[in-house]
Amino acid sequence: MHPSNPANFFLLLPAALALGWYGSQTAHIIHHTKGSRGDRLTVLILGWFPLLSWLLALLVWLVERQP
């Protein structure tokens, strides 16, 4: 992936969203089978981490482009 093309970051968005969906489904299964008290943190980590990492990569790319 060449960093000069911003479209490359948008190509990663569907993968990040799919990972987030899979993570939230996994957290849902953990909740119903284990009943642990750390469910909100599990959903946060598994569900939002891929999307937040994509946004961070986009932010870093935008900052590095500044002259």
XYZ file of N, CA and C in Angstrom:
201
model
N 0.855 -1.176 0.000
C 0.000 0.000 0.000
C 0.895 1.231 0.000
N 0.732 2.057 -0.999
C 1.536 3.262 -1.100
C 0.885 4.367 -0.280
N 1.635 5.031 0.596
C 1.020 6.004 1.511
C 0.509 7.267 0.841
N 0.867 7.510 -0.432
C 0.444 8.759 -1.060
C -0.982 8.690 -1.597
N -1.591 7.543 -1.591
C -2.937 7.394 -2.119
C -3.934 7.248 -0.966
N -4.778 8.275 -0.721
C -5.714 8.186 0.404
C -6.790 7.130 0.200
N -7.046 6.745 -1.042
C -8.075 5.728 -1.289
C -7.694 4.391 -0.675
N -6.408 4.150 -0.478
C -5.976 2.889 0.119
C -6.517 2.728 1.533
N -6.624 3.827 2.271
C -7.164 3.736 3.624
C -8.647 3.390 3.596
N -9.365 3.905 2.606
C -10.784 3.604 2.513
C -11.026 2.169 2.059
N -10.040 1.572 1.394
C -10.156 0.162 1.037
C -10.072 -0.726 2.274
N -9.419 -0.230 3.328
C -9.292 -1.005 4.560
C -10.518 -0.893 5.459
N -11.392 0.072 5.200
C -12.559 0.275 6.065
C -13.487 -0.940 6.129
N -13.846 -1.574 4.992
C -14.719 -2.750 5.111
C -14.105 -3.870 5.953
N -12.803 -4.062 5.819
C -12.151 -5.097 6.630
C -12.202 -4.735 8.110
N -11.985 -3.464 8.430
C -12.045 -3.031 9.827
C -13.455 -3.189 10.387
N -14.457 -2.846 9.588
C -15.839 -3.005 10.045
C -16.203 -4.481 10.216
N -15.723 -5.327 9.308
C -15.997 -6.763 9.431
C -15.352 -7.329 10.689
N -14.125 -6.916 10.981
C -13.466 -7.372 12.208
C -14.211 -6.878 13.440
N -14.699 -5.644 13.378
C -15.471 -5.110 14.494
C -16.761 -5.877 14.714
N -17.446 -6.226 13.621
C -18.680 -7.001 13.742
C -18.381 -8.377 14.314
N -17.340 -9.022 13.806
C -16.964 -10.349 14.307
C -16.594 -10.276 15.791
N -15.879 -9.229 16.168
C -15.510 -9.065 17.571
C -16.717 -8.866 18.462
N -17.692 -8.082 17.997
C -18.881 -7.861 18.818
C -19.708 -9.136 18.929
N -19.763 -9.937 17.870
C -20.466 -11.217 17.942
C -19.761 -12.168 18.904
N -18.430 -12.164 18.868
C -17.662 -12.996 19.793
C -17.917 -12.570 21.237
N -17.935 -11.263 21.475
C -18.213 -10.766 22.821
C -19.625 -11.154 23.260
N -20.572 -11.137 22.327
C -21.945 -11.537 22.635
C -21.997 -13.010 23.047
N -21.261 -13.848 22.340
C -21.210 -15.277 22.681
C -20.555 -15.475 24.047
N -19.463 -14.742 24.299
C -18.794 -14.836 25.598
C -19.754 -14.442 26.713
N -20.526 -13.397 26.490
C -21.479 -12.917 27.495
C -22.505 -13.995 27.832
N -23.028 -14.666 26.813
C -24.092 -15.636 27.058
C -23.577 -16.986 27.541
N -22.305 -17.289 27.307
C -21.798 -18.582 27.774
C -21.081 -18.464 29.114
N -20.344 -17.389 29.305
C -19.555 -17.241 30.532
C -20.228 -16.347 31.556
N -20.939 -15.318 31.086
C -21.582 -14.400 32.004
C -20.600 -13.587 32.828
N -19.450 -13.271 32.249
C -18.440 -12.527 33.007
C -18.851 -11.069 33.171
N -18.230 -10.408 34.135
C -18.554 -9.007 34.398
C -17.757 -8.049 33.518
N -16.797 -8.553 32.782
C -15.995 -7.686 31.920
C -16.532 -7.580 30.510
N -17.845 -7.753 30.346
C -18.411 -7.796 29.004
C -18.322 -6.465 28.275
N -18.513 -5.374 28.964
C -18.459 -4.074 28.286
C -17.062 -3.799 27.748
N -16.056 -4.142 28.514
C -14.685 -3.974 28.052
C -14.391 -4.911 26.883
N -14.925 -6.123 26.926
C -14.732 -7.074 25.831
C -15.333 -6.535 24.547
N -16.548 -6.006 24.617
C -17.188 -5.426 23.435
C -16.392 -4.229 22.944
N -15.915 -3.413 23.858
C -15.134 -2.246 23.473
C -13.873 -2.652 22.728
N -13.150 -3.600 23.274
C -11.889 -4.008 22.662
C -12.121 -4.733 21.343
N -12.984 -5.736 21.350
C -13.179 -6.544 20.148
C -13.986 -5.824 19.079
N -14.920 -4.984 19.490
C -15.798 -4.341 18.528
C -15.275 -3.056 17.933
N -14.608 -2.244 18.734
C -14.203 -0.926 18.272
C -12.736 -0.812 17.899
N -11.892 -1.719 18.352
C -10.460 -1.608 18.094
C -10.112 -1.583 16.604
N -10.696 -2.446 15.750
C -10.337 -2.370 14.325
C -10.687 -1.029 13.693
N -11.863 -0.494 14.010
C -12.257 0.787 13.431
C -11.394 1.925 13.963
N -11.111 1.923 15.248
C -10.268 2.972 15.820
C -8.846 2.904 15.283
N -8.339 1.704 15.039
C -6.990 1.593 14.479
C -6.961 2.103 13.049
N -8.028 1.882 12.292
C -8.109 2.421 10.935
C -8.138 3.952 10.978
N -8.921 4.521 11.873
C -8.988 5.977 11.989
C -7.653 6.573 12.433
N -6.952 5.893 13.321
C -5.640 6.362 13.745
C -4.654 6.338 12.582
N -4.691 5.288 11.776
C -3.810 5.217 10.611
C -4.110 6.348 9.634
N -5.382 6.666 9.443
C -5.751 7.774 8.566
C -5.263 9.102 9.130
N -5.405 9.297 10.427
C -4.944 10.527 11.064
C -3.434 10.689 10.931
N -2.698 9.615 11.163
C -1.239 9.669 11.019
C -0.867 10.006 9.587
N -1.556 9.410 8.636
C -1.267 9.694 7.227
C -1.539 11.164 6.902
N -2.637 11.710 7.412
C -2.965 13.109 7.141
C -1.952 14.058 7.774
N -1.487 13.742 8.977
C -0.503 14.591 9.646
C 0.831 14.549 8.906
N 1.222 13.382 8.427
C 2.495 13.264 7.717
C 2.473 13.955 6.368
N 1.299 14.161 5.795
C 1.197 14.839 4.498
C 1.385 16.341 4.605
N 1.243 16.885 5.797
C 1.362 18.336 5.965
C 2.764 18.792 5.575
N 2.853 19.888 4.809
C 4.190 20.373 4.398
C 4.969 21.001 5.542
